[in-house]
Short mmCIF file of C-alpha atoms and ligand atoms in Angstrom, two decimals:
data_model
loop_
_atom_site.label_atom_id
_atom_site.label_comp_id
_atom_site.label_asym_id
_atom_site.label_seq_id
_atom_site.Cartn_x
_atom_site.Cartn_y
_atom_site.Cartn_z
CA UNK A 3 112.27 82.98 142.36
CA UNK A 4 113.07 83.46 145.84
CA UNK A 5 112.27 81.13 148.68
CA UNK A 6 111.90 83.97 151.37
CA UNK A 7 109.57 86.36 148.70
CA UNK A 8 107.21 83.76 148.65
CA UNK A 9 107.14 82.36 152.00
CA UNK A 10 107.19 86.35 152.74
CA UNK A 11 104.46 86.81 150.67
CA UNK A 12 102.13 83.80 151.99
CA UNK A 13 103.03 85.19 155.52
CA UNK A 14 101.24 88.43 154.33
CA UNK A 15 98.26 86.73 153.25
CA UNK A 16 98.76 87.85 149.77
CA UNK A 17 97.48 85.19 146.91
CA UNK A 18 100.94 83.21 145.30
CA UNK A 19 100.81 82.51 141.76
CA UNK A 20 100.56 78.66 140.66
CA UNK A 21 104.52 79.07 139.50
CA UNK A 22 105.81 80.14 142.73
CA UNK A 23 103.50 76.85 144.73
CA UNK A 24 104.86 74.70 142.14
CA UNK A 25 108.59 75.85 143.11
CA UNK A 26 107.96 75.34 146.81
CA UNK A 27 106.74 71.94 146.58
CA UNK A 28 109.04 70.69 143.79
CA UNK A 29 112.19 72.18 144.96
CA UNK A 30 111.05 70.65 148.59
CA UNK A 31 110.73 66.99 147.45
CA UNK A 32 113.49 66.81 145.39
CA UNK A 33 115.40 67.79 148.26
CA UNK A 34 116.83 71.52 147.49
CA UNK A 35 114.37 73.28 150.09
CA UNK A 36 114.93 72.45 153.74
CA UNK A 37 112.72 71.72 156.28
CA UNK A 38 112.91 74.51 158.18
CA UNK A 39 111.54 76.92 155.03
CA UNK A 40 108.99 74.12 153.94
CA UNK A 41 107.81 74.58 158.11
CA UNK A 42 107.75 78.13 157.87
CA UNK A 43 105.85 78.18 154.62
CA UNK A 44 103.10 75.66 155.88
CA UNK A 45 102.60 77.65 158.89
CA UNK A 46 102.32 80.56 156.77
CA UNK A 47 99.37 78.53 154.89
CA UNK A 48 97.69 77.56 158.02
CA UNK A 49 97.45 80.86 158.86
CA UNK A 50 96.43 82.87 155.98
CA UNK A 51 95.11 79.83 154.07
CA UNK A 52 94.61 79.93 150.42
CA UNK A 53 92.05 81.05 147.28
CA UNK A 54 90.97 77.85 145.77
CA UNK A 55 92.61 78.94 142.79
CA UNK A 56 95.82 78.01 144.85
CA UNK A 57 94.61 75.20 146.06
CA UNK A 58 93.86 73.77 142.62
CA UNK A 59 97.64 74.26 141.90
CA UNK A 60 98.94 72.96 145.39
CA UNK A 61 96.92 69.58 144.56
CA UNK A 62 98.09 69.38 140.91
CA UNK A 63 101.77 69.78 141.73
CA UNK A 64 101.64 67.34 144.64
CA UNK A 65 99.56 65.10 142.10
CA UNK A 66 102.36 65.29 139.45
CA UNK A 67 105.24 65.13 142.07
CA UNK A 68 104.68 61.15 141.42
CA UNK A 69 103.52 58.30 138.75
CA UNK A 70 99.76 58.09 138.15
CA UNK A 71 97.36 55.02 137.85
CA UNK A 72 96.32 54.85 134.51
CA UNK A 73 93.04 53.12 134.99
CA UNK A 74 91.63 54.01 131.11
CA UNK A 75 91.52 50.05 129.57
CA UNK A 76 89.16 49.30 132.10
CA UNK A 77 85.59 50.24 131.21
CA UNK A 78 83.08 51.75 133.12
CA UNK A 79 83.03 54.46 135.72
CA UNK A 80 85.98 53.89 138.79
CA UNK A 81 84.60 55.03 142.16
CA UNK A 82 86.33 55.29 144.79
CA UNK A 83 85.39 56.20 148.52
CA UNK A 84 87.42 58.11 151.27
CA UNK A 85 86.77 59.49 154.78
CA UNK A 86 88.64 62.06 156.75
CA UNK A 87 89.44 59.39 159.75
CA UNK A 88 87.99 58.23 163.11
CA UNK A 89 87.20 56.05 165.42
CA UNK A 90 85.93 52.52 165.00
CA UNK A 91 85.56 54.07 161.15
CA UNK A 92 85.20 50.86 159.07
CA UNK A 93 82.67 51.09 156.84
CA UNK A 94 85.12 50.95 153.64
CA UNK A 95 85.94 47.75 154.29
CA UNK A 96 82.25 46.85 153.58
CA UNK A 97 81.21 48.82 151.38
CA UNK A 98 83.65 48.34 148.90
CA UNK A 99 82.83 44.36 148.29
CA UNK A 100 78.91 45.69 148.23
CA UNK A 101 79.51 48.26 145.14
CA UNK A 102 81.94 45.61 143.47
CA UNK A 103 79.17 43.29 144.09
CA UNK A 104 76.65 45.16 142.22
CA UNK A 105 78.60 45.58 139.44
CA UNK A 106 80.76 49.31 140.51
CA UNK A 107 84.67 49.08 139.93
CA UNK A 108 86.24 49.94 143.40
CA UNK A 109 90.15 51.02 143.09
CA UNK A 110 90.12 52.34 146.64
CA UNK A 111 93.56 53.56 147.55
CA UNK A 112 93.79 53.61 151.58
CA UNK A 113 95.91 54.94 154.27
CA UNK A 114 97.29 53.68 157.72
CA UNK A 115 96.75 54.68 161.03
CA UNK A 116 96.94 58.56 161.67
CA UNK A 117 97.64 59.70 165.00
CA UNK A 118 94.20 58.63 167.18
CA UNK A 119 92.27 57.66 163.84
CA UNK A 120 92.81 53.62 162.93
CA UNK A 121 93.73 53.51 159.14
CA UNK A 122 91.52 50.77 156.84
CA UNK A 123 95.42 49.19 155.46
CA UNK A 124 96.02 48.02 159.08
CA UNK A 125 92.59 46.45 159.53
CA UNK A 126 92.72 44.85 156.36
CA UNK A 127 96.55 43.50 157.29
CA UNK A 128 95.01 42.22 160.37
CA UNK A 129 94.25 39.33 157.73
CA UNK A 130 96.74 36.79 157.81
CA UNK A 131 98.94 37.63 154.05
CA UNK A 132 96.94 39.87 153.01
CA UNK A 133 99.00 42.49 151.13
CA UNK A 134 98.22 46.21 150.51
CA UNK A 135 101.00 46.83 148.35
CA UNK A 136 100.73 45.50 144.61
CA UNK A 137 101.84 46.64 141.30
CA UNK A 138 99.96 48.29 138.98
CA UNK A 139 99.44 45.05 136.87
CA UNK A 140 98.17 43.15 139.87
CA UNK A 141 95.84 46.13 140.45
CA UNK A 142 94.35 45.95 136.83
CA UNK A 143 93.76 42.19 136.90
CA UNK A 144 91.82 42.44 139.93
CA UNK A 145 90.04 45.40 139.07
CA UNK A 146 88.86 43.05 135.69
CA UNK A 147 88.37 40.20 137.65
CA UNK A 148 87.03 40.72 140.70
CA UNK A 149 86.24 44.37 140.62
CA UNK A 150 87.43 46.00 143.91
CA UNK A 151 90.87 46.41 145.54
CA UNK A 152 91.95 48.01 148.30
CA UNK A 153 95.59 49.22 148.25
CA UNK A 154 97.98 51.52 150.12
CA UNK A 155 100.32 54.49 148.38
CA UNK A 156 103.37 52.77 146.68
CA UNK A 157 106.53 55.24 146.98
CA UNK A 158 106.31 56.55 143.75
CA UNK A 159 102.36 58.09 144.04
CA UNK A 160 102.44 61.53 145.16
CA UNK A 161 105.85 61.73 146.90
CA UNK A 162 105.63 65.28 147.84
CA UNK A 163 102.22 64.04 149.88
CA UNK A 164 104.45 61.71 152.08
CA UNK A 165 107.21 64.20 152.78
CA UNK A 166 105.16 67.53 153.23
CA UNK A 167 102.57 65.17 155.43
CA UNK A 168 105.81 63.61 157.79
CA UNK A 169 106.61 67.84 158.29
CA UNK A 170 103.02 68.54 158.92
CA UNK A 171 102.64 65.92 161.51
CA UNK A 172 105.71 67.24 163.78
CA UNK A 173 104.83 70.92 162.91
CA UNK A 174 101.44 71.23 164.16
CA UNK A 175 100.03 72.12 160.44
CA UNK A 176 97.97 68.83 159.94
CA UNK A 177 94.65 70.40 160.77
CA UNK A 178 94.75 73.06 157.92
CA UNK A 179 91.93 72.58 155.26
CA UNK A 180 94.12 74.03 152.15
CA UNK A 181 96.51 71.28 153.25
CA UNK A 182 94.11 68.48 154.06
CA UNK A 183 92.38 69.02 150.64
CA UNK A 184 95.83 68.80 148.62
CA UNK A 185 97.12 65.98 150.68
CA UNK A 186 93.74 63.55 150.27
CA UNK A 187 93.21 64.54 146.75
CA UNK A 188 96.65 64.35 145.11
CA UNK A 189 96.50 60.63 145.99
CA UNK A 190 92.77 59.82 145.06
CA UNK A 191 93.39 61.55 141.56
CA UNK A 192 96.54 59.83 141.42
CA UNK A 193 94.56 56.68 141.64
CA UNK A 194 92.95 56.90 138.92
CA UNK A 195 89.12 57.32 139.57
CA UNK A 196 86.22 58.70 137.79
CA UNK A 197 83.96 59.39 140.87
CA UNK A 198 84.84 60.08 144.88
CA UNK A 199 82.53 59.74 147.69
CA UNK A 200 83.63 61.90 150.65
CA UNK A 201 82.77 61.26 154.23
CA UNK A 202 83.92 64.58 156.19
CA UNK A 203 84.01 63.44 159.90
CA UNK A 204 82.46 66.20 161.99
CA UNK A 205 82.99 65.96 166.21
CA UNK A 206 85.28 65.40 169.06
CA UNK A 207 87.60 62.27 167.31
CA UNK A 208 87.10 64.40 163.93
CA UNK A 209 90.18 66.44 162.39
CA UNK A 210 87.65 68.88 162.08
CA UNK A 211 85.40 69.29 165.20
CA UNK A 212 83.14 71.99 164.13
CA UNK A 213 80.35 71.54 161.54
CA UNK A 214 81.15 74.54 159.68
CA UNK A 215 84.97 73.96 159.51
CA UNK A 216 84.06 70.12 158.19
CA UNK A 217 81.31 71.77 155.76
CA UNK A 218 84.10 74.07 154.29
CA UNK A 219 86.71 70.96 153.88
CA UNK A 220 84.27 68.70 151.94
CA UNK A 221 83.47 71.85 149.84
CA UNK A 222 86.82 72.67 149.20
CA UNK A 223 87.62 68.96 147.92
CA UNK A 224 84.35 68.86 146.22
CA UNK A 225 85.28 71.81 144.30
CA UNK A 226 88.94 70.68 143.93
CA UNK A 227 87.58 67.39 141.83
CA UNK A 228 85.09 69.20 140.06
CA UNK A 229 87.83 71.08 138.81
CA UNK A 230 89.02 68.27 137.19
CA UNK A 231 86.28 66.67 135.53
CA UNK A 232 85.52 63.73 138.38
CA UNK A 233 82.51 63.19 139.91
CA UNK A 234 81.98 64.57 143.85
CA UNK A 235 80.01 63.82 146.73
CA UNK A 236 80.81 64.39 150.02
CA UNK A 237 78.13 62.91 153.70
CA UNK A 238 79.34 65.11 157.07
CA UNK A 239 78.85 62.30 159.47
CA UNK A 240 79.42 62.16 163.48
CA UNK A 241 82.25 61.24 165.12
CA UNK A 242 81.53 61.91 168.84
CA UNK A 243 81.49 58.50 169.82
CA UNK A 244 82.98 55.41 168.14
CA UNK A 245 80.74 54.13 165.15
CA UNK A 246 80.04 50.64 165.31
CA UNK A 247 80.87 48.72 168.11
CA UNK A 248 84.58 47.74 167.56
CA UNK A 249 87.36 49.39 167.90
CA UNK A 250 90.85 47.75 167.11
CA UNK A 251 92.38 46.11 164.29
CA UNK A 252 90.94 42.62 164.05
CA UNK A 253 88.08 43.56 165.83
CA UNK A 254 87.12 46.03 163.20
CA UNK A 255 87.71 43.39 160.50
CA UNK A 256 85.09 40.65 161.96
CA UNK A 257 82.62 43.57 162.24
CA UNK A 258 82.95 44.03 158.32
CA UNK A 259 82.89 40.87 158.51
CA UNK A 260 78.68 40.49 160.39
CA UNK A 261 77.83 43.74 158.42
CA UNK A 262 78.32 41.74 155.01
CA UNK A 263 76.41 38.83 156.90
CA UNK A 264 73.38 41.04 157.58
CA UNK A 265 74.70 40.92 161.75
CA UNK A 266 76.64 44.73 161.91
CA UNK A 267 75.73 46.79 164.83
CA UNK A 268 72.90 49.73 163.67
CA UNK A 269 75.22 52.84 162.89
CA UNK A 270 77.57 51.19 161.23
CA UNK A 271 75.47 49.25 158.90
CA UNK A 272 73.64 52.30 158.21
CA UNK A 273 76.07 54.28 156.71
CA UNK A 274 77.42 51.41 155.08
CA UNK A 275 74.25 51.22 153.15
CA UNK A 276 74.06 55.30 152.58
CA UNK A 277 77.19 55.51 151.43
CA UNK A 278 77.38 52.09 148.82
CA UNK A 279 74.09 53.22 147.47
CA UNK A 280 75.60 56.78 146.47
CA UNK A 281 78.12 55.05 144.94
CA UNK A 282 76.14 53.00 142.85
CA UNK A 283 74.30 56.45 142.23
CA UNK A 284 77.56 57.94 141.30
CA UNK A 285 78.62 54.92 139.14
CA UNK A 286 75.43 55.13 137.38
CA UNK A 287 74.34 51.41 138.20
CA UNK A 288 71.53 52.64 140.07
CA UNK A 289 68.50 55.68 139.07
CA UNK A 290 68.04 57.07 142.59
CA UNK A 291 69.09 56.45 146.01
CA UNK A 292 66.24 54.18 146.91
CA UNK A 293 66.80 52.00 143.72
CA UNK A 294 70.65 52.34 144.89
CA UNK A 295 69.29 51.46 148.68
CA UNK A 296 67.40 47.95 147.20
CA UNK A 297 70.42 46.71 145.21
CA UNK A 298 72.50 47.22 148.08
CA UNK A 299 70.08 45.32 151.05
CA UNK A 300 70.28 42.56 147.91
CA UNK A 301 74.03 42.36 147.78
CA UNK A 302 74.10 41.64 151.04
CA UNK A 303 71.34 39.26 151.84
CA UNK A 304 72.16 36.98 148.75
CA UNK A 305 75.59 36.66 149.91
CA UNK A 306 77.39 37.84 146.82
CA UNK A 307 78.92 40.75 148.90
CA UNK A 308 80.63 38.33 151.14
CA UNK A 309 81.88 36.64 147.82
CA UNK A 310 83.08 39.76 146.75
CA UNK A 311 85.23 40.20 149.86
CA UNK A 312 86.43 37.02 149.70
CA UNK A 313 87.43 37.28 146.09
CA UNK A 314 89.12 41.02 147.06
CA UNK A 315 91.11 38.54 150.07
CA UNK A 316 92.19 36.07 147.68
CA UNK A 317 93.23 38.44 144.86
CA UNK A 318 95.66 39.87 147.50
CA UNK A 319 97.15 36.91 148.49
CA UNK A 320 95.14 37.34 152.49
CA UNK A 321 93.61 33.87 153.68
CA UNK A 322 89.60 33.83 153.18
CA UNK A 323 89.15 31.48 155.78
CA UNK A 324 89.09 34.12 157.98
CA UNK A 325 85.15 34.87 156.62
CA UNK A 326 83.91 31.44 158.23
CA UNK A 327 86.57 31.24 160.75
CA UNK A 328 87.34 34.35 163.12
CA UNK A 329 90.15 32.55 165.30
CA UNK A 330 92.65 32.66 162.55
CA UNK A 331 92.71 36.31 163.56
CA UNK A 332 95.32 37.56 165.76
CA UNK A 333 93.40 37.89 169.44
CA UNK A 334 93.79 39.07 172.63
CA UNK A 335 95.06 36.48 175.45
CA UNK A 336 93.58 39.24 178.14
CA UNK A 337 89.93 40.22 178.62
CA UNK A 338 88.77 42.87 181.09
CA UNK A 339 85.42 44.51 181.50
CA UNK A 340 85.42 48.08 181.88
CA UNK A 341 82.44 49.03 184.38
CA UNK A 342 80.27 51.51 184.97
CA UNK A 343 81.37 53.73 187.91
CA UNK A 344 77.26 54.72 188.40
CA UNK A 345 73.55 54.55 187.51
CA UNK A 346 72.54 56.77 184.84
CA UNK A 347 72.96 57.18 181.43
CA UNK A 348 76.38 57.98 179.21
CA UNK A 349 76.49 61.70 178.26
CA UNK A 350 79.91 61.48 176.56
CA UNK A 351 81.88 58.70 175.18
CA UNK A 352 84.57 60.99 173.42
CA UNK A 353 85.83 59.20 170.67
CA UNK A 354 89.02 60.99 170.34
CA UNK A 355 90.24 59.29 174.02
CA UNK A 356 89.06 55.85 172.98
CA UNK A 357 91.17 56.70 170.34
CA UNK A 358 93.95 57.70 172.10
CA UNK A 359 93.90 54.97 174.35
CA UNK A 360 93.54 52.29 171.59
CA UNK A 361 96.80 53.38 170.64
CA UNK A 362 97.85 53.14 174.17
CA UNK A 363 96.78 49.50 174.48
CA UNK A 364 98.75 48.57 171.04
CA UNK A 365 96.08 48.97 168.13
CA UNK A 366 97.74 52.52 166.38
CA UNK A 367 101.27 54.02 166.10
CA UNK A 368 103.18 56.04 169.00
CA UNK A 369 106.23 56.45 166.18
CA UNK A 370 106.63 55.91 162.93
CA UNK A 371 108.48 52.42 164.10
CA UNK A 372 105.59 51.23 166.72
CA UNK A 373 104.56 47.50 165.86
CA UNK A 374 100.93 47.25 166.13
CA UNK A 375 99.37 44.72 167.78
CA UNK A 376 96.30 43.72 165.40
CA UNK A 377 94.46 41.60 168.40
CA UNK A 378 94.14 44.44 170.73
CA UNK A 379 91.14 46.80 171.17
CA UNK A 380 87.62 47.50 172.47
CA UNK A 381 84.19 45.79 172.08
CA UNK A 382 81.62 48.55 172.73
CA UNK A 383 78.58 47.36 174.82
CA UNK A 384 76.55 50.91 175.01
CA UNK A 385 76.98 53.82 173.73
CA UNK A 386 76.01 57.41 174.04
CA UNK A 387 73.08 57.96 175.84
CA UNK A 388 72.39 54.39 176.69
CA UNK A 389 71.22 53.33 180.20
CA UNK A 390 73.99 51.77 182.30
CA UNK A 391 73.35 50.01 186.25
CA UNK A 392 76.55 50.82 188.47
CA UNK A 393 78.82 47.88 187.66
CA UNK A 394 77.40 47.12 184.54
CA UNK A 395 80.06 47.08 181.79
CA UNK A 396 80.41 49.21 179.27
CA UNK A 397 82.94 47.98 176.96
CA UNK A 398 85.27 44.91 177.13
CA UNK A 399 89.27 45.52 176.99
CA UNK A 400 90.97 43.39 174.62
CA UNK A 401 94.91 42.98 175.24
CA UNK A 402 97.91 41.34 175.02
CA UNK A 403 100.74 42.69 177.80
CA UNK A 404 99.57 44.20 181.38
CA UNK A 405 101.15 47.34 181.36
CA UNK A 406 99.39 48.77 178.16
CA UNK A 407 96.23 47.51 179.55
CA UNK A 408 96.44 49.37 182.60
CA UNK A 409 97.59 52.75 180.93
CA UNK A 410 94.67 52.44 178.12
CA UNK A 411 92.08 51.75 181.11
CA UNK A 412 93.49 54.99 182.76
CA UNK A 413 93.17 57.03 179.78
CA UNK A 414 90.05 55.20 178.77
CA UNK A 415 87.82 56.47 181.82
CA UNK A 416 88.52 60.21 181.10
CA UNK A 417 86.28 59.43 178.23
CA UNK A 418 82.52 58.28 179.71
CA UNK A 419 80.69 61.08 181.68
CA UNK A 420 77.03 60.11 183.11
CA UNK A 421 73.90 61.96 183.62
CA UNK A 422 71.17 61.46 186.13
CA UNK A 423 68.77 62.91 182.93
CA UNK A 424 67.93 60.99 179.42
CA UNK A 425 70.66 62.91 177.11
CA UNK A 426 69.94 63.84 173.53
CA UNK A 427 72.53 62.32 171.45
CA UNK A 428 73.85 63.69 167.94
CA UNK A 429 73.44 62.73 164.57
CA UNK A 430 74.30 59.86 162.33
CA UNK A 431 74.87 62.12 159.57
CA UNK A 432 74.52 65.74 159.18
CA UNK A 433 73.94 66.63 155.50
CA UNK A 434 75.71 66.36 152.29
CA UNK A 435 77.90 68.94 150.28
CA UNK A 436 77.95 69.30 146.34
CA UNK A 437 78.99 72.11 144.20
CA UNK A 438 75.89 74.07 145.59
CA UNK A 439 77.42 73.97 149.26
CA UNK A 440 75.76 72.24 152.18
CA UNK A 441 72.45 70.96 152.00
CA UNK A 442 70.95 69.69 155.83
CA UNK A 443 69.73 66.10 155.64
CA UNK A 444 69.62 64.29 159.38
CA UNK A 445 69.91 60.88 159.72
CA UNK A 446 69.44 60.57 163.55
CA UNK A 447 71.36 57.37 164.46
CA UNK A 448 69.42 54.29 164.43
N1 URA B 527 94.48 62.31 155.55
C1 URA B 527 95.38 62.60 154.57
O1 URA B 527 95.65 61.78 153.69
N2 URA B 527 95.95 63.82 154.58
C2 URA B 527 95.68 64.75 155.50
O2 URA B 527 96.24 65.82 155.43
C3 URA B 527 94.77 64.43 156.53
C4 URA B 527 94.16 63.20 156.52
#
């Protein structure tokens, strides 16, 4: 088999067999393809994209590039939960303690930070010794004991995820659905679950800004698990504006935090609630997702969530006083309001400059080797299509040196426009996907 033939032939648009994918990404991460034909060959893909037969065999090899979870001495159905990234996206870190709670094993396998999306590993580490790394004996015992863990990828799970991904990023081939698809679900099946809920992010701080090209992702990963015998779901949700009304690190934590005490903002909660109630439909603890909707409010208003949480803290060696006590967070020494430059009321509040700007002031990665700075971040007083007075503020600034302050409040302002008008604001949620395709269900946001 010849490297050039089949980046040649991918370049055509012409379908490669499973044989010649499984060369290109095995010969690339042991190290005998080079970067420049792996580059060539991905742009090929995001060009001419690929039958979902190849798909199927792109995910498998990148699946079996690595070591496996083997989850099977554990009974009862594993769910898991994954979104495609945003901003102010937390609602994993809730919802895992809730399914846990009512009696769902959660081996939720998390990422970090991706360009202007925050990553649920760095919220979670926001938690002073709180560690997202364990061994596959640690992971078991918690799973039995506690039921719910959220880890990151150890080296050996999916390797050829980690090095194709690190080329995609610098190559402009990150937004490809073939590639997405491979890239999320090597790692969940490599996790180990029985069941995935998918939450495809739709809008401007999306990967995928345009319904239908978010529709066809979660159908493609739908399709991809299917495949292999696990149960799929997969919400299209909003991600115009922030969700919730944090935005940052620790701030993001202490907002799982009020959601498990009943006190989340709206949005957030709700989709908190959708989402762990189709996972207790998907686990088979609940009928329907009304029954699902009642166990859920009951988790959380009894408190046992909250234990759960704290049980997931202590199991991974993180402090739990931070439930009771918010100041051992790290914090922000500064404070700043960020005003409203006129009457009216906020026609956009693009969530992919907050998101760019968070990472300005500290909270995401610039390189590989940026240090974040878990304090740092936004507190969201209005949102889209909310009254403001001139003057009145909109958000508060949370930082910790000057200079980034000053840069993220420059970038920051490019993202509010106003209107003299009321302004119709989109969707909580958009519909869901199954193996029968999209199926419109709005939840207008609360
Ligand atoms: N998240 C991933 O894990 N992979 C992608 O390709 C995009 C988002």
């Amino acid at each position: 088999m010849r490297v050039y033939d089949i980046i040649y032939k991918k370049r055509n648009g012409n379908e490669l067999t499973p044989e010649e994918i499984s060369f290109m990404v095995r010969s690339y991460t042991e190290g005998t393809l080079p970067d420049y034909q792996m580059s060539a060959f991905l742009m090929a893909v995001w060009f001419r994209k690929m039958t979902g037969k190849e798909r199927a065999a792109l995910t498998s090899e990148m699946l079996h590039s690595g070591t496996t979870i083997d989850l099977s001495s554990i009974k009862g159905i594993k769910v898991d939960k994954h979104s495609t990234g945003g901003v102010g996206d937390g609602p994993s870190l809730s919802l895992a303690p809730i399914v846990a709670a009512a009696g769902g094993i959660v081996p939720m396998m998390s990422g970090r930070g991706l360009g202007h999306t925050g990553g649920t590993l760095d919220k979670l580490e926001s938690i002073p010794g709180y560690t997202v790394v364990i061994d596959q004996t640690l992971i078991k015992k918690n799973l039995t004991d506690v039921g719910v863990v959220i880890m990151g990828q150890t080296e050996d799970i999916a390797p050829a995820d980690k090095k194709m991904y690190s080329l995609r990023d610098v190559t402009a081939t990150v937004d490809s659905i073939d590639l997405i698809s491979g890239s999320i679900m090597s790692k969940k099946l490599a996790e180990g679950m029985d069941a995935l809920l998918l939450d495809v992010k739709t809008g401007k701080g999306a990967f995928m800004q345009k319904l239908e090209d978010s529709i066809a992702l979660a159908l493609s990963m739908v399709e991809i698990g299917v495949n292999l015998k696990k149960a799929m779901f997969s919400y299209i949700t909003d991600m115009n504006q922030p969700l919730g009304n944090a935005v940052g690190n620790s701030l993001e934590m202490i907002q799982a935090i009020e959601i498990l005490k009943g006190k989340g903002p709206s949005d957030i909660t709700e989709l908190v609630i959708l989402h762990s109630s189709r996972m207790l439909v998907m686990s088979k603890i609940a009928k329907n997702q009304e029954d699902a909707r009642n166990i859920v409010q009951k988790m959380i208003h009894s408190g046992k969530a909250l234990e759960k949480l704290e049980g997931m803290i202590k199991g991974q060696k993180g402090d739990p006083g931070v439930i009771e006590d918010y100041s051992l967070f790290p914090g922000a020494s500064i404070k700043e309001e960020l005003r409203s430059p006129e009457s009216g009321y906020i026609s956009d509040m693009d969530a992919l400059t907050i998101g760019i700007s968070s990472v300005l002031l500290g909270a995401g990665r610039e390189t590989m080797e940026s240090k974040l700075d878990y304090g740092v971040g936004y507190t969201l007083h209005k949102k889209l299509g909310d009254k403001v007075k001139k003057d009145e503020s909109i958000l508060t600034i949370h930082a910790n040196d000057k200079d980034k302050l000053e840069k993220a409040k420059n970038k920051l302002k490019e993202a509010f426009k106003f209107s003299k008008e009321p302004v119709s604001i989109p969707p909580l949620v958009y519909g869901y996907v199954t193996m029968d395709g999209f199926t419109e269900e709005v939840h207008p946001r609360p």
